[in-house]
PDB file of C-alpha atoms in Angstrom:
ATOM      1  CA  ASN A   1     129.019  89.013  47.043  1.00 72.00           C
ATOM      2  CA  ALA A   2     127.387  88.357  50.453  1.00 80.00           C
ATOM      3  CA  GLY A   3     128.962  85.671  51.827  1.00 94.00           C
ATOM      4  CA  VAL A   4     126.685  83.238  53.645  1.00 97.00           C
ATOM      5  CA  THR A   5     123.757  84.789  54.746  1.00 97.00           C
ATOM      6  CA  GLN A   6     121.240  83.379  56.958  1.00 98.00           C
ATOM      7  CA  THR A   7     116.889  83.673  57.155  1.00 97.00           C
ATOM      8  CA  PRO A   8     115.245  84.800  59.376  1.00 97.00           C
ATOM      9  CA  LYS A   9     117.467  86.432  62.446  1.00 96.00           C
ATOM     10  CA  PHE A  10     115.041  85.796  64.976  1.00 96.00           C
ATOM     11  CA  ARG A  11     112.149  83.534  65.523  1.00 96.00           C
ATOM     12  CA  VAL A  12     110.041  82.776  68.623  1.00 97.00           C
ATOM     13  CA  LEU A  13     108.023  79.709  68.557  1.00 96.00           C
ATOM     14  CA  LYS A  14     105.949  77.524  71.042  1.00 97.00           C
ATOM     15  CA  THR A  15     106.429  73.729  71.773  1.00 97.00           C
ATOM     16  CA  GLY A  16     105.305  71.892  68.774  1.00 97.00           C
ATOM     17  CA  GLN A  17     105.609  74.308  65.958  1.00 97.00           C
ATOM     18  CA  SER A  18     107.699  73.333  63.043  1.00 96.00           C
ATOM     19  CA  MET A  19     109.965  75.968  61.340  1.00 96.00           C
ATOM     20  CA  THR A  20     112.836  76.126  58.616  1.00 97.00           C
ATOM     21  CA  LEU A  21     115.876  78.201  58.886  1.00 97.00           C
ATOM     22  CA  LEU A  22     117.529  79.242  55.061  1.00 97.00           C
ATOM     23  CA  CYS A  23     121.096  79.308  54.901  1.00 98.00           C
ATOM     24  CA  ALA A  24     122.282  80.639  51.556  1.00 98.00           C
ATOM     25  CA  GLN A  25     125.779  80.963  50.132  1.00 97.00           C
ATOM     26  CA  ASP A  26     127.500  82.507  47.203  1.00 96.00           C
ATOM     27  CA  MET A  27     131.168  81.639  47.299  1.00 93.00           C
ATOM     28  CA  ASN A  28     130.504  78.439  45.252  1.00 93.00           C
ATOM     29  CA  HIS A  29     131.466  76.014  48.293  1.00 93.00           C
ATOM     30  CA  GLU A  30     130.949  72.494  48.256  1.00 92.00           C
ATOM     31  CA  TYR A  31     130.459  71.905  52.478  1.00 92.00           C
ATOM     32  CA  MET A  32     127.710  73.651  54.194  1.00 95.00           C
ATOM     33  CA  TYR A  33     127.346  72.816  58.127  1.00 96.00           C
ATOM     34  CA  TRP A  34     124.546  73.408  60.467  1.00 98.00           C
ATOM     35  CA  TYR A  35     125.875  74.296  64.116  1.00 97.00           C
ATOM     36  CA  ARG A  36     124.417  75.415  67.257  1.00 97.00           C
ATOM     37  CA  GLN A  37     125.578  77.429  69.790  1.00 96.00           C
ATOM     38  CA  ASP A  38     124.857  77.513  73.502  1.00 93.00           C
ATOM     39  CA  PRO A  39     126.561  79.056  76.506  1.00 84.00           C
ATOM     40  CA  GLY A  40     129.337  77.462  78.038  1.00 78.00           C
ATOM     41  CA  MET A  41     129.028  74.723  75.020  1.00 80.00           C
ATOM     42  CA  GLY A  42     131.003  76.714  72.460  1.00 87.00           C
ATOM     43  CA  LEU A  43     129.377  75.319  68.714  1.00 94.00           C
ATOM     44  CA  ARG A  44     128.094  72.049  68.151  1.00 95.00           C
ATOM     45  CA  LEU A  45     127.490  70.653  64.933  1.00 95.00           C
ATOM     46  CA  ILE A  46     123.842  69.516  64.121  1.00 97.00           C
ATOM     47  CA  HIS A  47     124.172  67.939  59.878  1.00 97.00           C
ATOM     48  CA  TYR A  48     126.259  68.602  57.427  1.00 95.00           C
ATOM     49  CA  SER A  49     126.711  68.156  54.148  1.00 95.00           C
ATOM     50  CA  VAL A  50     129.415  67.194  51.260  1.00 91.00           C
ATOM     51  CA  GLY A  51     127.785  68.343  48.182  1.00 92.00           C
ATOM     52  CA  GLU A  52     124.276  68.855  46.744  1.00 94.00           C
ATOM     53  CA  GLY A  53     121.686  65.921  47.132  1.00 94.00           C
ATOM     54  CA  THR A  54     123.810  65.070  50.370  1.00 94.00           C
ATOM     55  CA  THR A  55     123.240  65.226  53.916  1.00 96.00           C
ATOM     56  CA  ALA A  56     125.239  63.857  56.972  1.00 95.00           C
ATOM     57  CA  LYS A  57     124.343  63.614  60.647  1.00 95.00           C
ATOM     58  CA  GLY A  58     126.518  65.403  63.249  1.00 93.00           C
ATOM     59  CA  GLU A  59     127.203  65.634  66.880  1.00 92.00           C
ATOM     60  CA  VAL A  60     123.913  66.276  67.876  1.00 95.00           C
ATOM     61  CA  PRO A  61     121.056  65.576  65.571  1.00 96.00           C
ATOM     62  CA  ASP A  62     118.028  64.732  67.001  1.00 96.00           C
ATOM     63  CA  GLY A  63     114.739  66.732  66.321  1.00 96.00           C
ATOM     64  CA  TYR A  64     116.258  67.939  63.342  1.00 97.00           C
ATOM     65  CA  ASN A  65     116.366  67.450  59.580  1.00 97.00           C
ATOM     66  CA  VAL A  66     118.191  68.876  56.591  1.00 97.00           C
ATOM     67  CA  SER A  67     118.067  69.149  53.082  1.00 97.00           C
ATOM     68  CA  ARG A  68     120.437  70.444  50.337  1.00 97.00           C
ATOM     69  CA  LEU A  69     118.394  70.564  46.696  1.00 95.00           C
ATOM     70  CA  LYS A  70     120.758  73.477  46.069  1.00 96.00           C
ATOM     71  CA  LYS A  71     124.669  73.639  45.996  1.00 96.00           C
ATOM     72  CA  GLN A  72     123.846  77.154  47.610  1.00 97.00           C
ATOM     73  CA  ASN A  73     121.181  76.158  50.035  1.00 97.00           C
ATOM     74  CA  PHE A  74     121.091  74.270  53.591  1.00 98.00           C
ATOM     75  CA  LEU A  75     118.102  73.843  54.776  1.00 98.00           C
ATOM     76  CA  LEU A  76     117.370  73.167  58.908  1.00 98.00           C
ATOM     77  CA  GLY A  77     113.931  72.065  59.629  1.00 97.00           C
ATOM     78  CA  LEU A  78     112.289  71.610  63.264  1.00 96.00           C
ATOM     79  CA  GLU A  79     109.670  69.327  62.710  1.00 92.00           C
ATOM     80  CA  SER A  80     108.202  69.513  66.533  1.00 96.00           C
ATOM     81  CA  ALA A  81     110.266  72.559  68.032  1.00 96.00           C
ATOM     82  CA  ALA A  82     111.087  71.816  72.045  1.00 97.00           C
ATOM     83  CA  PRO A  83     112.070  74.485  74.324  1.00 97.00           C
ATOM     84  CA  SER A  84     115.671  72.261  74.365  1.00 96.00           C
ATOM     85  CA  GLN A  85     116.065  73.659  70.797  1.00 97.00           C
ATOM     86  CA  THR A  86     116.194  77.223  72.199  1.00 97.00           C
ATOM     87  CA  SER A  87     119.600  78.152  71.178  1.00 97.00           C
ATOM     88  CA  VAL A  88     121.501  80.590  68.378  1.00 97.00           C
ATOM     89  CA  TYR A  89     122.235  78.543  65.034  1.00 98.00           C
ATOM     90  CA  PHE A  90     124.598  79.192  62.789  1.00 98.00           C
ATOM     91  CA  CYS A  91     125.231  77.743  59.199  1.00 98.00           C
ATOM     92  CA  ALA A  92     128.754  77.892  57.415  1.00 96.00           C
ATOM     93  CA  SER A  93     130.597  76.623  54.175  1.00 95.00           C
ATOM     94  CA  SER A  94     133.611  75.920  53.268  1.00 91.00           C
ATOM     95  CA  PRO A  95     135.686  74.237  49.958  1.00 87.00           C
ATOM     96  CA  VAL A  96     136.163  70.764  49.893  1.00 81.00           C
ATOM     97  CA  PRO A  97     138.957  70.373  52.894  1.00 72.00           C
ATOM     98  CA  GLN A  98     142.296  69.344  51.559  1.00 68.00           C
ATOM     99  CA  ARG A  99     145.590  68.929  52.987  1.00 58.00           C
ATOM    100  CA  GLY A 100     147.632  72.007  52.474  1.00 52.00           C
ATOM    101  CA  VAL A 101     144.794  73.996  50.694  1.00 57.00           C
ATOM    102  CA  THR A 102     142.370  76.618  52.486  1.00 58.00           C
ATOM    103  CA  ASP A 103     139.585  75.193  53.846  1.00 69.00           C
ATOM    104  CA  THR A 104     138.354  77.921  56.164  1.00 84.00           C
ATOM    105  CA  GLN A 105     134.939  77.861  57.442  1.00 90.00           C
ATOM    106  CA  TYR A 106     133.217  81.099  56.728  1.00 93.00           C
ATOM    107  CA  PHE A 107     129.881  81.313  59.284  1.00 96.00           C
ATOM    108  CA  GLY A 108     126.594  83.101  58.917  1.00 97.00           C
ATOM    109  CA  PRO A 109     124.994  85.391  60.895  1.00 97.00           C
ATOM    110  CA  GLY A 110     123.084  83.020  62.948  1.00 97.00           C
ATOM    111  CA  THR A 111     119.496  82.925  63.687  1.00 97.00           C
ATOM    112  CA  ARG A 112     118.497  83.361  67.640  1.00 96.00           C
ATOM    113  CA  LEU A 113     115.288  80.916  67.768  1.00 97.00           C
ATOM    114  CA  THR A 114     113.205  80.965  71.427  1.00 97.00           C
ATOM    115  CA  VAL A 115     110.806  78.042  71.675  1.00 97.00           C
ATOM    116  CA  LEU A 116     108.690  78.590  74.651  1.00 96.00           C
TER     117      LEU A 116
ATOM    118  CA  GLY B   1     135.321  61.249  67.652  1.00 81.00           C
ATOM    119  CA  GLU B   2     137.474  63.935  68.379  1.00 87.00           C
ATOM    120  CA  ASN B   3     137.447  65.394  71.782  1.00 92.00           C
ATOM    121  CA  VAL B   4     138.578  69.256  72.303  1.00 95.00           C
ATOM    122  CA  GLU B   5     139.135  70.828  75.953  1.00 96.00           C
ATOM    123  CA  GLN B   6     139.610  74.565  76.165  1.00 97.00           C
ATOM    124  CA  HIS B   7     141.134  76.572  79.283  1.00 97.00           C
ATOM    125  CA  PRO B   8     140.859  78.825  80.591  1.00 97.00           C
ATOM    126  CA  SER B   9     136.973  79.607  80.212  1.00 96.00           C
ATOM    127  CA  THR B  10     137.513  83.227  81.129  1.00 97.00           C
ATOM    128  CA  LEU B  11     140.496  84.995  81.093  1.00 98.00           C
ATOM    129  CA  SER B  12     140.914  89.105  81.693  1.00 98.00           C
ATOM    130  CA  VAL B  13     144.660  90.694  81.308  1.00 97.00           C
ATOM    131  CA  GLN B  14     145.429  94.174  81.484  1.00 98.00           C
ATOM    132  CA  GLU B  15     145.721  96.273  78.316  1.00 98.00           C
ATOM    133  CA  GLY B  16     149.151  95.619  76.800  1.00 97.00           C
ATOM    134  CA  ASP B  17     149.823  92.447  78.311  1.00 98.00           C
ATOM    135  CA  SER B  18     149.867  88.987  76.522  1.00 98.00           C
ATOM    136  CA  ALA B  19     147.271  86.628  76.767  1.00 98.00           C
ATOM    137  CA  VAL B  20     147.654  82.849  76.282  1.00 98.00           C
ATOM    138  CA  ILE B  21     144.253  80.252  75.486  1.00 98.00           C
ATOM    139  CA  LYS B  22     145.452  76.419  75.719  1.00 98.00           C
ATOM    140  CA  CYS B  23     143.631  73.346  73.742  1.00 98.00           C
ATOM    141  CA  THR B  24     144.032  69.666  73.970  1.00 98.00           C
ATOM    142  CA  TYR B  25     142.768  67.415  71.572  1.00 97.00           C
ATOM    143  CA  SER B  26     142.211  63.576  71.229  1.00 96.00           C
ATOM    144  CA  ASP B  27     142.140  62.267  68.017  1.00 93.00           C
ATOM    145  CA  SER B  28     145.743  62.089  66.849  1.00 92.00           C
ATOM    146  CA  ALA B  29     144.630  62.066  63.030  1.00 89.00           C
ATOM    147  CA  SER B  30     143.295  65.827  63.407  1.00 90.00           C
ATOM    148  CA  ASN B  31     145.415  67.746  61.002  1.00 88.00           C
ATOM    149  CA  TYR B  32     144.129  71.218  61.141  1.00 90.00           C
ATOM    150  CA  PHE B  33     143.726  73.559  64.198  1.00 94.00           C
ATOM    151  CA  PRO B  34     141.672  76.988  63.217  1.00 95.00           C
ATOM    152  CA  TRP B  35     140.845  79.643  65.926  1.00 97.00           C
ATOM    153  CA  TYR B  36     138.136  81.784  65.867  1.00 97.00           C
ATOM    154  CA  LYS B  37     137.135  84.926  67.322  1.00 97.00           C
ATOM    155  CA  GLN B  38     133.565  85.813  68.459  1.00 96.00           C
ATOM    156  CA  GLU B  39     132.412  89.694  69.251  1.00 96.00           C
ATOM    157  CA  LEU B  40     129.281  89.616  70.981  1.00 92.00           C
ATOM    158  CA  GLY B  41     125.989  89.276  68.837  1.00 91.00           C
ATOM    159  CA  LYS B  42     128.080  88.345  65.916  1.00 94.00           C
ATOM    160  CA  ARG B  43     129.453  85.287  64.108  1.00 95.00           C
ATOM    161  CA  PRO B  44     132.615  83.559  64.575  1.00 95.00           C
ATOM    162  CA  GLN B  45     135.702  84.531  62.257  1.00 95.00           C
ATOM    163  CA  LEU B  46     138.675  82.934  61.578  1.00 94.00           C
ATOM    164  CA  ILE B  47     141.478  84.800  62.954  1.00 96.00           C
ATOM    165  CA  ILE B  48     144.540  82.146  62.715  1.00 95.00           C
ATOM    166  CA  ASP B  49     145.048  78.390  61.681  1.00 93.00           C
ATOM    167  CA  ILE B  50     147.926  75.921  62.001  1.00 92.00           C
ATOM    168  CA  ARG B  51     148.358  72.495  60.020  1.00 88.00           C
ATOM    169  CA  SER B  52     149.817  69.369  61.590  1.00 82.00           C
ATOM    170  CA  ASN B  53     152.988  69.598  59.239  1.00 82.00           C
ATOM    171  CA  VAL B  54     153.604  73.059  61.135  1.00 82.00           C
ATOM    172  CA  GLY B  55     154.929  73.858  64.837  1.00 90.00           C
ATOM    173  CA  GLU B  56     154.168  77.904  65.049  1.00 94.00           C
ATOM    174  CA  LYS B  57     152.462  80.367  62.967  1.00 93.00           C
ATOM    175  CA  LYS B  58     152.735  83.958  63.687  1.00 96.00           C
ATOM    176  CA  ASP B  59     150.252  86.799  61.907  1.00 94.00           C
ATOM    177  CA  GLN B  60     151.220  90.111  63.701  1.00 96.00           C
ATOM    178  CA  ARG B  61     149.998  90.451  67.426  1.00 97.00           C
ATOM    179  CA  ILE B  62     148.781  86.535  67.086  1.00 98.00           C
ATOM    180  CA  ALA B  63     150.762  83.422  67.028  1.00 98.00           C
ATOM    181  CA  VAL B  64     149.728  79.710  67.383  1.00 97.00           C
ATOM    182  CA  THR B  65     151.780  77.004  68.590  1.00 97.00           C
ATOM    183  CA  LEU B  66     151.147  73.039  67.818  1.00 96.00           C
ATOM    184  CA  ASN B  67     152.610  70.299  70.055  1.00 95.00           C
ATOM    185  CA  LYS B  68     151.317  67.099  67.954  1.00 93.00           C
ATOM    186  CA  THR B  69     153.276  64.655  70.435  1.00 93.00           C
ATOM    187  CA  ALA B  70     151.207  66.269  73.348  1.00 94.00           C
ATOM    188  CA  LYS B  71     148.212  66.923  71.348  1.00 95.00           C
ATOM    189  CA  HIS B  72     147.978  70.244  72.538  1.00 95.00           C
ATOM    190  CA  PHE B  73     147.629  73.764  70.914  1.00 97.00           C
ATOM    191  CA  SER B  74     148.076  77.150  71.736  1.00 98.00           C
ATOM    192  CA  LEU B  75     146.867  80.793  70.945  1.00 98.00           C
ATOM    193  CA  HIS B  76     149.276  83.800  71.957  1.00 98.00           C
ATOM    194  CA  ILE B  77     148.053  87.573  71.690  1.00 98.00           C
ATOM    195  CA  THR B  78     150.621  90.245  72.289  1.00 97.00           C
ATOM    196  CA  GLU B  79     150.118  93.465  73.374  1.00 98.00           C
ATOM    197  CA  THR B  80     146.353  93.070  73.719  1.00 98.00           C
ATOM    198  CA  GLN B  81     143.989  95.786  72.987  1.00 97.00           C
ATOM    199  CA  PRO B  82     140.343  96.836  73.901  1.00 96.00           C
ATOM    200  CA  GLU B  83     139.210  95.510  70.868  1.00 96.00           C
ATOM    201  CA  ASP B  84     140.587  91.905  71.453  1.00 98.00           C
ATOM    202  CA  SER B  85     137.791  91.579  73.922  1.00 98.00           C
ATOM    203  CA  ALA B  86     136.024  88.728  72.218  1.00 97.00           C
ATOM    204  CA  VAL B  87     135.155  85.035  72.807  1.00 97.00           C
ATOM    205  CA  TYR B  88     137.810  82.613  71.159  1.00 98.00           C
ATOM    206  CA  PHE B  89     137.179  79.453  70.209  1.00 97.00           C
ATOM    207  CA  CYS B  90     139.676  76.703  69.081  1.00 97.00           C
ATOM    208  CA  ALA B  91     138.686  73.706  66.889  1.00 95.00           C
ATOM    209  CA  ALA B  92     140.303  70.230  65.344  1.00 93.00           C
ATOM    210  CA  ARG B  93     139.519  68.767  62.495  1.00 89.00           C
ATOM    211  CA  ASN B  94     140.000  65.111  61.120  1.00 81.00           C
ATOM    212  CA  GLU B  95     137.162  64.852  58.820  1.00 77.00           C
ATOM    213  CA  LYS B  96     135.047  67.418  60.696  1.00 83.00           C
ATOM    214  CA  LEU B  97     135.524  70.512  62.682  1.00 88.00           C
ATOM    215  CA  THR B  98     135.132  69.862  66.473  1.00 92.00           C
ATOM    216  CA  PHE B  99     134.914  73.324  68.649  1.00 94.00           C
ATOM    217  CA  GLY B 100     136.077  73.753  72.113  1.00 95.00           C
ATOM    218  CA  THR B 101     133.739  75.150  74.795  1.00 94.00           C
ATOM    219  CA  GLY B 102     135.193  78.903  74.249  1.00 95.00           C
ATOM    220  CA  THR B 103     137.867  81.617  76.380  1.00 97.00           C
ATOM    221  CA  ARG B 104     136.153  85.082  77.219  1.00 97.00           C
ATOM    222  CA  LEU B 105     139.037  87.386  76.991  1.00 98.00           C
ATOM    223  CA  THR B 106     138.179  90.589  78.425  1.00 98.00           C
ATOM    224  CA  ILE B 107     140.688  93.240  78.000  1.00 98.00           C
ATOM    225  CA  ILE B 108     141.428  95.479  81.146  1.00 96.00           C
ATOM    226  CA  PRO B 109     142.092  99.154  79.822  1.00 93.00           C
TER     227      PRO B 109
END
């Protein structure tokens, strides 16, 4: 049981390049999330998914796209990277949040992205 | 949407003393309040959570209190140890989790 995994762990891009970050979970969770973490700003939600085939915008969605073709995978894409997207990206997954039932979010190890 | 404020941003505590971190939230419909600990270079990990129908919850040296009327909740760590040094994040959830900006806790040996 690997939990939540992310690939790659590190990446350096030049402005304008594109890339895809992969998140995978083996806990059969319905919900998956992508966050970015910047110094002094905590974790900010980029996009999330409440089930296979669904996606929704979070707090800071601009410049990113996502896809959830399989329940266990959640992909984050940067079509044209900008220096402002330099950050640490965390994926998370959780069961369906329900009152009285555990709905802890489990985080992946993170991807450190630098855009030059 | 929800707005979560967290204070202080940094906190230094002598080993063995207590540490308190406070958060306020804006959305009265929020019903779930987790606290995450993030060690340097690691992922955030849940350490304790509380739901809106409970006023206090304790797990060994860690406790969380919730005041729904005032819309604030706090993390209390007693008998602090060097391994408690980390960044702590509070969060509040209505439909989605909104995180505070974090508190860097340093335990001084």
